PDB file of C-alpha atoms in Angstrom:
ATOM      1  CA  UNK A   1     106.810  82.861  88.605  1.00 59.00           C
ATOM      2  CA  UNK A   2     105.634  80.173  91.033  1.00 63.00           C
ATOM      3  CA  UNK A   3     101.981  79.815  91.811  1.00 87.00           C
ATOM      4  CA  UNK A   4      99.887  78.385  93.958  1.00 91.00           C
ATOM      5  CA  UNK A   5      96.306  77.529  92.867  1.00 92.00           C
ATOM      6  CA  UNK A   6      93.666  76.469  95.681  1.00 94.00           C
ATOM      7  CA  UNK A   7      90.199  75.725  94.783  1.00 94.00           C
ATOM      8  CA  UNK A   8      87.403  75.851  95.140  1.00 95.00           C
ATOM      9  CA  UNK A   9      87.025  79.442  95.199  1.00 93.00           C
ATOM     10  CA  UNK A  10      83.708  79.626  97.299  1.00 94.00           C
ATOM     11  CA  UNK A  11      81.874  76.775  98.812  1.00 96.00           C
ATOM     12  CA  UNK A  12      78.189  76.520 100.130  1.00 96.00           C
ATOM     13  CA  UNK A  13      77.243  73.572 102.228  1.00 95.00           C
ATOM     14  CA  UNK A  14      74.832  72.319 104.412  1.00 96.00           C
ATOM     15  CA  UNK A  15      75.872  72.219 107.895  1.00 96.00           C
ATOM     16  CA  UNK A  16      77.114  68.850 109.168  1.00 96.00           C
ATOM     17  CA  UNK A  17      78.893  68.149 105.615  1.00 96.00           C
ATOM     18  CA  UNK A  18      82.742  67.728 105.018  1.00 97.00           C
ATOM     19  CA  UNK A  19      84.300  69.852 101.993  1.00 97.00           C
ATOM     20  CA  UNK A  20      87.730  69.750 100.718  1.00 97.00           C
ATOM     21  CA  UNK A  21      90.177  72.606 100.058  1.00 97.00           C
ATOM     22  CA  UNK A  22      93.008  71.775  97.412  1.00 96.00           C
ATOM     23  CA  UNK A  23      96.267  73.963  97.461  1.00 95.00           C
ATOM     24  CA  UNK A  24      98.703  73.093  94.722  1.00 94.00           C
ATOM     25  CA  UNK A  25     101.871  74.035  93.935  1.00 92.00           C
ATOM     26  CA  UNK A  26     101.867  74.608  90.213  1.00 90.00           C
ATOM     27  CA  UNK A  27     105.749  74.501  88.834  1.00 85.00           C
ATOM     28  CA  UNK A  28     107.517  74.376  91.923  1.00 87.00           C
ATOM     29  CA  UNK A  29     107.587  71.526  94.882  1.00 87.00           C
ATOM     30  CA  UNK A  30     106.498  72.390  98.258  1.00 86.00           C
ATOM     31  CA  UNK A  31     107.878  69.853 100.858  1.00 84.00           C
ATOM     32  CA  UNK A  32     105.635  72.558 103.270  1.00 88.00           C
ATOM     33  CA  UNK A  33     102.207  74.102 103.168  1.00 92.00           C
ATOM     34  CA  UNK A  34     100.634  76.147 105.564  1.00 93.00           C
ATOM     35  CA  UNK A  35      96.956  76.761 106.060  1.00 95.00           C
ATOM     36  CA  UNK A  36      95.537  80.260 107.364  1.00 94.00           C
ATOM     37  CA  UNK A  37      91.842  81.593 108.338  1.00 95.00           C
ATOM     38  CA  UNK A  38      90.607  84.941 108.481  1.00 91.00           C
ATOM     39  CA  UNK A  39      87.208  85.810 109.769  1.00 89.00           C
ATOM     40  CA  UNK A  40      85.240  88.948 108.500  1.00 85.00           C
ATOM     41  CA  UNK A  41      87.337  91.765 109.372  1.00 82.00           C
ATOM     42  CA  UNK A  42      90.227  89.702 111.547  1.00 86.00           C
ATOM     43  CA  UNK A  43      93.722  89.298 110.548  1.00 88.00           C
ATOM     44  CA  UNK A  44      95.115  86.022 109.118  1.00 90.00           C
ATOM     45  CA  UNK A  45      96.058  83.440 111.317  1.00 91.00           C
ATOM     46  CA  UNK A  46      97.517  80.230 111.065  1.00 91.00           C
ATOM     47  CA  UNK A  47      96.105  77.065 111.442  1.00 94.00           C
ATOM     48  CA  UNK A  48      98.475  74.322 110.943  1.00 93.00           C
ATOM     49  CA  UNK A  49     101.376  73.612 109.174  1.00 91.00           C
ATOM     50  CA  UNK A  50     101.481  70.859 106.358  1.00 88.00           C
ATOM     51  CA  UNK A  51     104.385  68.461 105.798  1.00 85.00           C
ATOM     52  CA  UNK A  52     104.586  66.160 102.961  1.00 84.00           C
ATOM     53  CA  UNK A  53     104.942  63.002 103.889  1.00 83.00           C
ATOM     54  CA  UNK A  54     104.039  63.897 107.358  1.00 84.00           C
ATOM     55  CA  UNK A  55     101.370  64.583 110.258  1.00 88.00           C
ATOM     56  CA  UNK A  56     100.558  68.403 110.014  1.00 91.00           C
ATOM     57  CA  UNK A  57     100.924  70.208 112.753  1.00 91.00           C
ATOM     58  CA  UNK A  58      98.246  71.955 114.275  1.00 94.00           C
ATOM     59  CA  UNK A  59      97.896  75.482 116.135  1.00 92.00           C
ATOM     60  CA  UNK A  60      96.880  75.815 119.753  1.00 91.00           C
ATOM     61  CA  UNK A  61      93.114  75.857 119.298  1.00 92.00           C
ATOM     62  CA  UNK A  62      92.747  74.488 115.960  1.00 94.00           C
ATOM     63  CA  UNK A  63      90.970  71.034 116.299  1.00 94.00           C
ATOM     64  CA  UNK A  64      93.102  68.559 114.654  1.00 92.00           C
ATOM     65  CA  UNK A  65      90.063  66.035 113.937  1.00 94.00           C
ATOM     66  CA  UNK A  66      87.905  68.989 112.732  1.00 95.00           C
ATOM     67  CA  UNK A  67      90.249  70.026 110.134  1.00 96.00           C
ATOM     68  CA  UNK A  68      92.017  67.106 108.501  1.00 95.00           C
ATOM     69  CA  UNK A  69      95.213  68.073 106.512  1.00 94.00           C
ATOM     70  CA  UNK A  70      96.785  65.506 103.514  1.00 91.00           C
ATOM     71  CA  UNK A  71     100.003  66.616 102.338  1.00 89.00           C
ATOM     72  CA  UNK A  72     100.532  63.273  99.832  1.00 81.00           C
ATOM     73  CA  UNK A  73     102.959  64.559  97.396  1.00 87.00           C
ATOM     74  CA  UNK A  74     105.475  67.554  97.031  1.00 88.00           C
ATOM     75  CA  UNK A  75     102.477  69.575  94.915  1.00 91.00           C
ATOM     76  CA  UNK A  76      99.064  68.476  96.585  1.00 93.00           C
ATOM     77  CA  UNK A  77      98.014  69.772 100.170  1.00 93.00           C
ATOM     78  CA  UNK A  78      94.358  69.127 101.262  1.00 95.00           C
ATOM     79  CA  UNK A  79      92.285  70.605 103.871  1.00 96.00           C
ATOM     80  CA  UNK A  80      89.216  68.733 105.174  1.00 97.00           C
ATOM     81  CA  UNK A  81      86.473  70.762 107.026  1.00 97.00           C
ATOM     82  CA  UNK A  82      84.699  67.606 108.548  1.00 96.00           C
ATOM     83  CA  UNK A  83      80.969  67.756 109.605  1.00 96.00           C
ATOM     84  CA  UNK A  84      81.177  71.851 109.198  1.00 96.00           C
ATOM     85  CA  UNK A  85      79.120  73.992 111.147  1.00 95.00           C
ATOM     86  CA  UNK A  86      78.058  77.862 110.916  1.00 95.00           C
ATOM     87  CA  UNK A  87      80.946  78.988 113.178  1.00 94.00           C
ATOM     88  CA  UNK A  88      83.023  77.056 110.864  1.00 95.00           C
ATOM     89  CA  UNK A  89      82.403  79.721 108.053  1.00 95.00           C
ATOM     90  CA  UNK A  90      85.310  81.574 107.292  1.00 95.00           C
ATOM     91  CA  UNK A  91      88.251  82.284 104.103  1.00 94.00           C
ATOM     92  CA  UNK A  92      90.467  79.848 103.869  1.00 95.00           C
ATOM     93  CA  UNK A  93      93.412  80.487 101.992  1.00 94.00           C
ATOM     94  CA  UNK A  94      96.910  78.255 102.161  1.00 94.00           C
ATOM     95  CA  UNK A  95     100.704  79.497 101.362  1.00 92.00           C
ATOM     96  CA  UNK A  96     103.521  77.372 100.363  1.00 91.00           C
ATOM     97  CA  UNK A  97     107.127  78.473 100.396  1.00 83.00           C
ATOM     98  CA  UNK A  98     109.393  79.171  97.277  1.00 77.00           C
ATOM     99  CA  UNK A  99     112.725  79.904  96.061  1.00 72.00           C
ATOM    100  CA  UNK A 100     114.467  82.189  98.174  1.00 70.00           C
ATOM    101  CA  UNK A 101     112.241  81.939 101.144  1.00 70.00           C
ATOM    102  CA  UNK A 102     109.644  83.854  99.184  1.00 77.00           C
ATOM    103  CA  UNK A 103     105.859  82.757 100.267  1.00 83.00           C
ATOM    104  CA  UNK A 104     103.455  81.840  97.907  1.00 89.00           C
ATOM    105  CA  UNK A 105      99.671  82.662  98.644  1.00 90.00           C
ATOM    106  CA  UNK A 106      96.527  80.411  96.779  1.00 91.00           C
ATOM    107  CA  UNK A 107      93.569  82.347  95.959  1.00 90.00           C
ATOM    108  CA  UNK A 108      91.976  81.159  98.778  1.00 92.00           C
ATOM    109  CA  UNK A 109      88.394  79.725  99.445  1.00 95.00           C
ATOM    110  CA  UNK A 110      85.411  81.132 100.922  1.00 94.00           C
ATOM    111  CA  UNK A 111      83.182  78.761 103.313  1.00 96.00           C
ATOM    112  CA  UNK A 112      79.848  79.097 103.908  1.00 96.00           C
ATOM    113  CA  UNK A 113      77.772  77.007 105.974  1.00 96.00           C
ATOM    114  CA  UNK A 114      74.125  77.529 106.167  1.00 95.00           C
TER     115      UNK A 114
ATOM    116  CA  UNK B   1      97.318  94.573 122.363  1.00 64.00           C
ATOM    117  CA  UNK B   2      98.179  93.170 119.150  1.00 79.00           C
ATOM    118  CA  UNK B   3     102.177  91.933 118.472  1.00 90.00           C
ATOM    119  CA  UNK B   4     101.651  93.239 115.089  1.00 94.00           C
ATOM    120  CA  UNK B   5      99.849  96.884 115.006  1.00 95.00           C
ATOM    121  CA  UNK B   6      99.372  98.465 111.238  1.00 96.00           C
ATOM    122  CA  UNK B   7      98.351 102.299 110.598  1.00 96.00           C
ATOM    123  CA  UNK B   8      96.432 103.642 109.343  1.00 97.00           C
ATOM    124  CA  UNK B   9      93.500 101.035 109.175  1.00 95.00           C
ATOM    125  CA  UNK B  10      92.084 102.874 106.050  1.00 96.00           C
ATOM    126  CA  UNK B  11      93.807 105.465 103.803  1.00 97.00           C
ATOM    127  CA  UNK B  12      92.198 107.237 100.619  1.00 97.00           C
ATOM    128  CA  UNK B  13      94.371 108.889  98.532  1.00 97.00           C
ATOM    129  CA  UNK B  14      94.355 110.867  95.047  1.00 97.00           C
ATOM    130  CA  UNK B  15      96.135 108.927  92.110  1.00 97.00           C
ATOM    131  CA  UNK B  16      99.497 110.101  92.188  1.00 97.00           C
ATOM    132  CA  UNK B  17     100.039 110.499  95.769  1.00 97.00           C
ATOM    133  CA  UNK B  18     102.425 109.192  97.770  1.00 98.00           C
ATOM    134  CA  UNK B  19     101.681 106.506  99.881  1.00 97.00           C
ATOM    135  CA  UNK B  20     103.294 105.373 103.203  1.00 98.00           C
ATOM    136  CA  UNK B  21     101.750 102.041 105.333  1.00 98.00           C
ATOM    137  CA  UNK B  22     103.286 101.801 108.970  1.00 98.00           C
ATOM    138  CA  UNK B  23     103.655  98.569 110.767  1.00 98.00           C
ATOM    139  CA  UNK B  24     105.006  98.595 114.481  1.00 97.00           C
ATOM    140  CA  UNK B  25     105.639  95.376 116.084  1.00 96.00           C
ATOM    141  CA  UNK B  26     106.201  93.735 119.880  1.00 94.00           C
ATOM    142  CA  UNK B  27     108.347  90.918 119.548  1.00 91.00           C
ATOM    143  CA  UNK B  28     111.565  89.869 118.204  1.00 92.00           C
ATOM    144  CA  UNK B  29     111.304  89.171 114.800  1.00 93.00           C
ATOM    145  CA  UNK B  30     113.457  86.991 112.106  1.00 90.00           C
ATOM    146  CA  UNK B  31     111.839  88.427 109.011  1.00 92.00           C
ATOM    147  CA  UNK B  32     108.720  90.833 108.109  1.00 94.00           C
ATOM    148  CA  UNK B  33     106.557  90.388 104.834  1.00 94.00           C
ATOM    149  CA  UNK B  34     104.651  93.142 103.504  1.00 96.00           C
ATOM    150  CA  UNK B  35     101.262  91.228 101.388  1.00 94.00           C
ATOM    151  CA  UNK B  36      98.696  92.852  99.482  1.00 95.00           C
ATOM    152  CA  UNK B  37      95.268  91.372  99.393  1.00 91.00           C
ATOM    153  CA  UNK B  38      92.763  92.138  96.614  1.00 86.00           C
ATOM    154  CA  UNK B  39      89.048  91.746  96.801  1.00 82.00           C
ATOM    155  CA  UNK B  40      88.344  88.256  96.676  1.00 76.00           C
ATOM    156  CA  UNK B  41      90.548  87.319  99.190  1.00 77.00           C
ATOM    157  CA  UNK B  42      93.832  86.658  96.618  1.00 83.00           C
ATOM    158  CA  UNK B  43      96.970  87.130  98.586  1.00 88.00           C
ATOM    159  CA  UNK B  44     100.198  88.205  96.949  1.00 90.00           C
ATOM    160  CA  UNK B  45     103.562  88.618  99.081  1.00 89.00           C
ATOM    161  CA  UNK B  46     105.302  92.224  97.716  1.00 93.00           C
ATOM    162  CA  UNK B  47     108.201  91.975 100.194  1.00 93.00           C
ATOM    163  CA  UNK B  48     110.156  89.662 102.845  1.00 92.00           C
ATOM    164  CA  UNK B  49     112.416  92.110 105.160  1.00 92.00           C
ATOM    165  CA  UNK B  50     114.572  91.278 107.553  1.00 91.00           C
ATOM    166  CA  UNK B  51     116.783  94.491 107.657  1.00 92.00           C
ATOM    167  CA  UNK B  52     117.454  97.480 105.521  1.00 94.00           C
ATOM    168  CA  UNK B  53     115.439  98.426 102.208  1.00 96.00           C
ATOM    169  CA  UNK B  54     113.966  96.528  99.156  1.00 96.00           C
ATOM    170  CA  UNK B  55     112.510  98.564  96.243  1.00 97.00           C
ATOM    171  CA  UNK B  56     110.055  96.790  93.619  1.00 94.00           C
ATOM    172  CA  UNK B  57     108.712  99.224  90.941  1.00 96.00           C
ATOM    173  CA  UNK B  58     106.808 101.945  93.047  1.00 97.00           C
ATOM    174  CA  UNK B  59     107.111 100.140  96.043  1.00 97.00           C
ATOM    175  CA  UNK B  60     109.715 100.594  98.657  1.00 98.00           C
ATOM    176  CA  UNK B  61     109.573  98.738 102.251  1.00 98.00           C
ATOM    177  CA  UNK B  62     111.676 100.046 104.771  1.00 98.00           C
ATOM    178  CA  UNK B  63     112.603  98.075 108.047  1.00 97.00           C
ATOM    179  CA  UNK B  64     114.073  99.418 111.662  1.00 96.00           C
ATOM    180  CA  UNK B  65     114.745  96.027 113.605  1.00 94.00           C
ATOM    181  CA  UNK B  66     116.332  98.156 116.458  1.00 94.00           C
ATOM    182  CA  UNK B  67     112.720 100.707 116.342  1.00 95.00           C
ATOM    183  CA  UNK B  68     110.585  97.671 115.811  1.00 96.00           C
ATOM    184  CA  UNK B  69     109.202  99.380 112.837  1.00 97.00           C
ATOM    185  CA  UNK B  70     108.668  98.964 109.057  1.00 98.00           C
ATOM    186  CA  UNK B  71     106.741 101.016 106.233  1.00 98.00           C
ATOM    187  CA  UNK B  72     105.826 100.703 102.722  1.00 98.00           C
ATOM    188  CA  UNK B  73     105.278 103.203 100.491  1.00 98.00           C
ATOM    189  CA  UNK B  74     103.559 103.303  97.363  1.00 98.00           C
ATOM    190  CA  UNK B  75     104.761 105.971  94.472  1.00 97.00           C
ATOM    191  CA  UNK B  76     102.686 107.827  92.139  1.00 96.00           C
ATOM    192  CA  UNK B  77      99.608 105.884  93.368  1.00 97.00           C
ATOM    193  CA  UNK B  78      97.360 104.571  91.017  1.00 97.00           C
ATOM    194  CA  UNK B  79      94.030 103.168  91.559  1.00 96.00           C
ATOM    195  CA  UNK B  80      94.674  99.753  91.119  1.00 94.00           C
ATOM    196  CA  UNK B  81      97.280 100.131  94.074  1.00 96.00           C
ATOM    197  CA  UNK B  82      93.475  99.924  95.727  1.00 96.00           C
ATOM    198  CA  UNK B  83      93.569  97.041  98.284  1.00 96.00           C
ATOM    199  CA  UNK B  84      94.286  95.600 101.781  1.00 95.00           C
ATOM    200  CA  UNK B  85      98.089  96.011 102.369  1.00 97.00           C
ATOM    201  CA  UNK B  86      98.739  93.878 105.498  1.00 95.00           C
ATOM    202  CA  UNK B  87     102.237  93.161 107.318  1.00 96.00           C
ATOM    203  CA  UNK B  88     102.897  90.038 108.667  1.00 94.00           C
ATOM    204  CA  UNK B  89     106.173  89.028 111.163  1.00 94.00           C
ATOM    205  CA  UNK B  90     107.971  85.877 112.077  1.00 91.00           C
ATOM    206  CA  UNK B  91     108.099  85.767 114.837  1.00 88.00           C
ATOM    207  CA  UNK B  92     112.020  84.412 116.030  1.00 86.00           C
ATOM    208  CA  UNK B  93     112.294  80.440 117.040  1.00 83.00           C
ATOM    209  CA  UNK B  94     109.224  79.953 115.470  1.00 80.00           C
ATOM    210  CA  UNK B  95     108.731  77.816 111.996  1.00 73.00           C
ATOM    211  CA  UNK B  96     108.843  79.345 108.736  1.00 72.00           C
ATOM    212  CA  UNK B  97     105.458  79.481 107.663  1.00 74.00           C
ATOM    213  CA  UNK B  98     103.945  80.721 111.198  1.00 80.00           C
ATOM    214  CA  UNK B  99     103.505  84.515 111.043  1.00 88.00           C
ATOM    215  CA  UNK B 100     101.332  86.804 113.090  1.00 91.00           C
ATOM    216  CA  UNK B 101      99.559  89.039 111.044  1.00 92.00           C
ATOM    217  CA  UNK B 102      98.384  92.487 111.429  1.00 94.00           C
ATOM    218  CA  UNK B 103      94.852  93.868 110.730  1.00 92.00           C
ATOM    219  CA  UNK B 104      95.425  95.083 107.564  1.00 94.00           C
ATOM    220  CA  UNK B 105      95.383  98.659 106.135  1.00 96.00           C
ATOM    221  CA  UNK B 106      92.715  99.524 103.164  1.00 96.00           C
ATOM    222  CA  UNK B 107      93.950 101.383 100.412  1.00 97.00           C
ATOM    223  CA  UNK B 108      91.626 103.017  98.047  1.00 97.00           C
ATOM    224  CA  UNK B 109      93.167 105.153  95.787  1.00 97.00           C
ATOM    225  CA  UNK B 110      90.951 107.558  93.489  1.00 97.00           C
ATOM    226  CA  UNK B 111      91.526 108.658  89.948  1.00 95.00           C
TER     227      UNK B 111
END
């Protein structure tokens, strides 16, 4: 079946560091990616929407320069977290949509930023 | 008062039980998803409802567009059923990938 991989896993920076998130789309193209936070013990929500080809577009509240999105090919979405700060600590984890309108979830990645 | 509103917000159960999730929503909806999250954060999508009944192995997910209202139940639960079951709703007019997620209900289920 269709998979999505996203790595790293877990990430530990130093605050004022960017880090990159990679989702992939493994054996099946994804013209659209999205990209979702949860904080301890909060429900999922979405951040922005990421179009291949495209500018992503961005949730009301999410800081478009903060969080820089590459969608550069059908497979390869990236997700920036520029000069990350302790509030910025969070799980990251990005979808992309299949056959059939079925949603496939990456592993996602924990952030911390000390 | 969330759109999306899940109970309970923790079950235990026996292995072997039957299990049943609720989800009760707010707004006018184009399609549900029913997602199970293990520890570790992985999410996996179980079922995308936008009327009637889907059955997967020992999972069933009902939905009641008209009652605003949607359940999953889990047969002859087993302990690696154990995880967060959360329901998640598109919301109508809105993109594909934009859902508004509820808080989650934790499964554990003992041997």
């Amino acid at each position: 079946g269709a998979v999505v991989s996203q790595h790293p896993s877990w990430v530990i920076c130093k605050s004022g560091t960017s880090v990159k998130i990679e989702c992939r789309s493994l054996d099946f193209q994804a013209t659209t990616m999205f990209w979702y936070r949860q904080f301890p013990k909060q429900s999922l929500m979405l951040m922005a929407t990421s179009n291949e080809g495209s500018k992503a577009t961005y949730e009301q509240g999410v800081e478009k320069d903060k969080f820089l999105i590459n969608h550069a090919s059908l497979t390869l979405s990236t997700l920036t977290v520029t000069s990350a700060h302790p509030e910025d600590s969070s799980f990251y984890i990005c979808s992309a949509r299949g056959d059939r309108e079925k949603l496939f979830f990456g592993s996602g990645t924990q952030l911390s930023v000390l | 008062k969330n759109e999306v509103e899940q109970s309970p917000q923790n079950l235990t159960a026996q292995e072997g039980e039957f299990i049943t999730i609720n989800c009760s929503y707010s707004v006018g909806i184009s399609a549900l998803h029913w997602l199970q999250q293990h520890p570790g954060g992985g999410i996996v999508s179980l079922f995308m409802l936008s009327s009637g009944k889907k059955k997967h192995g020992r999972l069933i997910a009902t939905i009641n567009i008209q009652e605003k209202h949607s359940s999953l139940h889990i047969t002859a639960s087993h302990p690696r059923d154990s995880a967060v079951y959360i329901c998640a709703v598109r919301v109508e007019g809105t993109s594909y990938g934009k859902l508004t997620f509820g808080q989650g209900t934790i499964l554990t289920v003992h041997p």
